[in-house]
Each structure stands twice: as C-alpha cells, then as structure tokens.
Coordinates of C-alpha atoms in Angstrom, one line a residue:
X254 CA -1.0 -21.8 20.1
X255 CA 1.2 -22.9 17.0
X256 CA 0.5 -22.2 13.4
X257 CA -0.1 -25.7 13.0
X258 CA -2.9 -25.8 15.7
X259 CA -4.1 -22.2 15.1
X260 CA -7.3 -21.5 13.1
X261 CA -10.0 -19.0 12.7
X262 CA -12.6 -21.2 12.8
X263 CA -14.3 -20.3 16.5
X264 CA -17.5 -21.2 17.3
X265 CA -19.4 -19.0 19.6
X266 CA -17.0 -16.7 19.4
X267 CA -19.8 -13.8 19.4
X268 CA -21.0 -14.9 23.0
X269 CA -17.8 -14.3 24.6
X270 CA -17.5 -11.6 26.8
X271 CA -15.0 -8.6 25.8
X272 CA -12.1 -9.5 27.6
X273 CA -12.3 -13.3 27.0
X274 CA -12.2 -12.3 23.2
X275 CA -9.1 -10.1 23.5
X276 CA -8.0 -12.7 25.8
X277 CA -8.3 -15.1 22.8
X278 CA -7.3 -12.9 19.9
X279 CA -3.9 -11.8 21.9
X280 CA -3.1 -15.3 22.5
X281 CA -4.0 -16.6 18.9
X282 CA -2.1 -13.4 17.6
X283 CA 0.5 -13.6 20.1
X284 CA 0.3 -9.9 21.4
X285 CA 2.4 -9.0 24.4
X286 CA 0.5 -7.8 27.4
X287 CA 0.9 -3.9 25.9
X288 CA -0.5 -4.8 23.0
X289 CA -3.2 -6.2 24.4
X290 CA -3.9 -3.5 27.0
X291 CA -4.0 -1.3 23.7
X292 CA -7.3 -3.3 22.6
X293 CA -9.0 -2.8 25.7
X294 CA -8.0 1.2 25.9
X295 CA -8.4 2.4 22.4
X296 CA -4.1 3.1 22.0
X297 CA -3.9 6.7 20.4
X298 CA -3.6 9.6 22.5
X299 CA -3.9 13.2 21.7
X300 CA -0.4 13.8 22.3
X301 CA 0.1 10.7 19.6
X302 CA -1.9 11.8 17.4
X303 CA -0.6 15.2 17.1
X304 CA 2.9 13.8 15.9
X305 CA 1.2 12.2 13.5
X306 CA -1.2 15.1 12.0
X307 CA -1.5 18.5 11.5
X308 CA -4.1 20.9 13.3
X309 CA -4.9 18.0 16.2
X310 CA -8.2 18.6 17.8
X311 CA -9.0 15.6 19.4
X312 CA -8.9 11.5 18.3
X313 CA -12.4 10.0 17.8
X314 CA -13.4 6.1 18.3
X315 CA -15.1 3.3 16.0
X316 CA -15.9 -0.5 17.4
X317 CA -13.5 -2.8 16.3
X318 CA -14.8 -6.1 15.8
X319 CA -12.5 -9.2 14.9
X320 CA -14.2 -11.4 11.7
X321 CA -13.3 -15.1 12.5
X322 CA -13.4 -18.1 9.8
X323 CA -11.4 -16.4 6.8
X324 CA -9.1 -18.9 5.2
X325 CA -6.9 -16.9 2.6
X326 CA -4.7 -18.6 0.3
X327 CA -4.4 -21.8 2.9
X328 CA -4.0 -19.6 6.1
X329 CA -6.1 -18.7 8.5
X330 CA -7.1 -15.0 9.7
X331 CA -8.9 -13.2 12.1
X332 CA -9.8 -9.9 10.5
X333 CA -10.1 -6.3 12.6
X334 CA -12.9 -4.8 11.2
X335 CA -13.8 -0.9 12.0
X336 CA -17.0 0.2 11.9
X337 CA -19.8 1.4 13.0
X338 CA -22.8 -0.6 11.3
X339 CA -24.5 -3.2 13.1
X340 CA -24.5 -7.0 11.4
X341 CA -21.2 -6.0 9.4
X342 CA -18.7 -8.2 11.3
X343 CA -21.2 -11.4 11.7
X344 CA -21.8 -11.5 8.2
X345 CA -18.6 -11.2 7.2
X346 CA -17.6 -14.0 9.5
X347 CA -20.5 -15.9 8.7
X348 CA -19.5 -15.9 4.6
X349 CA -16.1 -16.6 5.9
X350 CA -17.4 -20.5 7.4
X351 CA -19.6 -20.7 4.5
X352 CA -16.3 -20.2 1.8
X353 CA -13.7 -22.1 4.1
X354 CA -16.0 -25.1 3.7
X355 CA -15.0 -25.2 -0.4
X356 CA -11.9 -24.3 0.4
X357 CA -11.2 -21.0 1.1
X358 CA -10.4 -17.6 -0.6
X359 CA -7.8 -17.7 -3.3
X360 CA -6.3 -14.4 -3.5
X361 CA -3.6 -12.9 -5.9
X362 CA -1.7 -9.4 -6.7
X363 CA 0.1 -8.1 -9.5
X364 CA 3.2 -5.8 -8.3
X365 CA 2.8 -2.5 -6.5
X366 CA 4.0 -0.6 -9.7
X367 CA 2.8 3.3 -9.5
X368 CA 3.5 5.6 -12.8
X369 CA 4.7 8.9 -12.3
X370 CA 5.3 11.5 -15.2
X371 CA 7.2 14.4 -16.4
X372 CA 5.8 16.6 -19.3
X373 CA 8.4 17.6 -22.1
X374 CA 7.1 20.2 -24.0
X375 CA 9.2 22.2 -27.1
X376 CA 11.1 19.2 -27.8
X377 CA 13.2 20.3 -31.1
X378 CA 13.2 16.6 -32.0
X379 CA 11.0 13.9 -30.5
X380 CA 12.6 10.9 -32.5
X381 CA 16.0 11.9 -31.0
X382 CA 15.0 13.0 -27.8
X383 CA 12.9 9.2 -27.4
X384 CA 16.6 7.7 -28.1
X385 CA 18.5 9.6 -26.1
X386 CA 16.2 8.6 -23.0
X387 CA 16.6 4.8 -23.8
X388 CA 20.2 5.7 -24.2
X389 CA 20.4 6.9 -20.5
X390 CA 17.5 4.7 -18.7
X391 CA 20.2 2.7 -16.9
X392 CA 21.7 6.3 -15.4
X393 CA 18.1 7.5 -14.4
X394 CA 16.9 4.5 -12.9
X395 CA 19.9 4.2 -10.8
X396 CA 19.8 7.9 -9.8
X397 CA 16.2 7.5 -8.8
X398 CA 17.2 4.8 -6.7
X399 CA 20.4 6.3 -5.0
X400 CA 17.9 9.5 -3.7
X401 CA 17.2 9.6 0.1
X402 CA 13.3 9.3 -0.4
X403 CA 14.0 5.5 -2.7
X404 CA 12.1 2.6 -1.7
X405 CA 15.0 0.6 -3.3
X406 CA 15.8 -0.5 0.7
X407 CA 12.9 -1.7 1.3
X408 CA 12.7 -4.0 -2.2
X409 CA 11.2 -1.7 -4.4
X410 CA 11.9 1.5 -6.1
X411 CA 12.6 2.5 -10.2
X412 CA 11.5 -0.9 -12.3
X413 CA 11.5 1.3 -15.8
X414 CA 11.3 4.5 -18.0
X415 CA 9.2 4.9 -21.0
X416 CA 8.2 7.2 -22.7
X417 CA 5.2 7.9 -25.1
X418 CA 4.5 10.8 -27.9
X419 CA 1.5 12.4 -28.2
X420 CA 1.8 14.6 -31.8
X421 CA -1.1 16.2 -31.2
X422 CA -2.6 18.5 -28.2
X423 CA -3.9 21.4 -27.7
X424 CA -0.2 22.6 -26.5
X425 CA 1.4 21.3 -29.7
X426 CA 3.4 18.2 -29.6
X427 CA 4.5 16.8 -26.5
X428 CA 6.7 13.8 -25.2
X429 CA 5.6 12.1 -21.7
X430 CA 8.5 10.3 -19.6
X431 CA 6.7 7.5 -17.9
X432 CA 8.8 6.7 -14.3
X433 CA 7.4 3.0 -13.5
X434 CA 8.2 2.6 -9.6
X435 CA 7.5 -0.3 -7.6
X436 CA 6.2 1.5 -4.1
X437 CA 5.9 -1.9 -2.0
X438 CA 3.5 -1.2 0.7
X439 CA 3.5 2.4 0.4
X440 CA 1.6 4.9 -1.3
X441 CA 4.3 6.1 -2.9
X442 CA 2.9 9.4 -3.9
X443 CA 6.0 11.4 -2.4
X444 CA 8.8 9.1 -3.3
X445 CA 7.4 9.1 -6.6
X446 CA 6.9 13.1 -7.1
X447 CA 10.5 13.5 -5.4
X448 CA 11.7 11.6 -7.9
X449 CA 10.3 12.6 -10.6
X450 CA 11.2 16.6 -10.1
X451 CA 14.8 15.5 -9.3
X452 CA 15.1 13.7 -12.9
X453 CA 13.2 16.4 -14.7
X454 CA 16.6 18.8 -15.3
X455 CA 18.3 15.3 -16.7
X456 CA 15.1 14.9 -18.8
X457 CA 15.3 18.4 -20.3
X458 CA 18.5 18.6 -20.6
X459 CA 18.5 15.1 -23.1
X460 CA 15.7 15.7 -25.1
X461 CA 16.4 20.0 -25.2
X462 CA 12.4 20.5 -24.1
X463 CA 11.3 22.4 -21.2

C-alpha cells in the first residue's frame, strides 16, 4: 500500500472480524509483525510498566477502536481511539465521511511555546534591573540552552526573556522574568523548571533582588 493509493476511507470496515482489521490497519500503517502482535495482546506488561511508574500495582485495559475516514489537512488517517463508551468510534468515523466529502478537516497550530517564571522581589531599582536583563538576554538564552535538560536538540528550547513589573502587590513591588521556551512535543514542565532555577542566581545577581 503506497501513500498514493492509501486512504481512510473503508467501507464496512466495522463488519470485519478482529484480526482482518489489524490485518488491515498493520498493512495500511505498515507495522512489522511485533507491532502488530502488540495490537492483538494489549503490549505493556507489569514489569513495563513499572520502569515507567512509581508504586506499580498492576496495568489495566480500555478497547481500542481505530476511527476510519478522517482527512486532515489533505492526508488521510486512521485514528486509535481508547475508550470505553459504546457508539464513540462509529460516530466519529461516521462525521469523518460526512467532512471528507467537503473536503476535509483543515487544521493549524501556533508554536509549542510554554512560559516559565522567576519572582524578583526587593529589587533596589526596577528600571535598572529591567535593562540590565535585556542587556544579558543573549547570555541567558544561550545558557538555558547549553543545560543537559534543553530541548534545543530536538528543535526547540529558549525563544525569549521578558520581563514585566508589577508596582503594586500585596508583597510590595515585584519584577517577573518571563522564560519563553519552545517545548516541541513535550510537556516541558521539567526542562522548563530546571531552567528556570538554574538562571535564577544570574537573575538576582543582575537586578540585586532576591
């Protein structure tokens, strides 16, 4: 099956039996035989899972249904759907063939950019300190993305630093460093706290807060 001859469009593809579908969703996806032996046996194993979790008491299993018919940005899809509700999967395939036939689903995505942010507080002078961060943005942005944790490999990691003044809290005056990172398809959480506690020494040190 080539991506010229491939589509999600299969008709009666609910009356197959089991292994006829995986049959046909391995070929159509081209999944080796162990990939496709993972369909039929559910893949994750309590030893698995407990290199992948803490506190491993056992794995539990949903139905995973494949929605045919989606058309996504000119491509076609099959979609693994996991869940447990009945009438789920057909409707999903069945508005699927209903929005193919205009044309399909147009899709788009603005970057993967997560904010982190350090808190300066007992900054002496916030005018200065605001300069002397733009002054060194070039030096923190390449020090975030020279740590071991950086997404910078993987094509994202440090896309700016801002920061923003707020005059008035119930702490007194404060100045917030804004770390824009581009996380790509991770979360980013940790790379993004690492980060952000590795810079916050720099931080204090140019704007003399805490």
């Amino acid at each position: 099956m080539t991506e010229q001859t491939r589509t999600s469009r299969i008709p009666g593809f609910y009356k197959l039996p089991v292994d006829e579908r995986i049959a046909l969703v391995a070929a159509w996806a081209g999944l080796s035989a162990d990939e496709a032996d993972i369909l039929r046996t559910g893949g994750l194993s309590n030893e698995l899972a407990a290199n992948m979790i803490e506190n491993v008491a056992g794995t539990f299993k949903l139905p995973l249904g494949i929605a045919a018919n989606f058309l996504i940005n000119g491509k076609e899809y099959l979609v693994p759907m996991a869940v447990e509700e009945p009438s789920v999967v057909a409707a999903a395939s069945n508005s699927a063939r209903q929005i193919r036939a205009g044309g399909g689903f147009t899709t788009s995505a603005s970057e993967p950019i997560m904010i982190g942010q350090i808190q300066v507080l007992d900054v002496p002078d916030i005018s200065a300190a605001e300069t002397a961060i733009a002054n060194a943005k070039h030096e923190l942005m390449a020090t975030a993305d020279q740590l071991p944790n950086s997404i910078k490999p993987f094509g994202g990691g440090c896309r700016d630093i801002i920061t923003r003044h707020i005059p008035d809290s119930a702490v007194g005056p404060m100045l917030i460093v804004h770390l824009h990172y581009d996380c790509r398809d991770a979360m980013g959480a940790n790379a993004i706290n690492t980060t952000l506690e590795y810079l916050a020494p720099r931080i204090a040190d140019l704007t003399g807060g805490r």
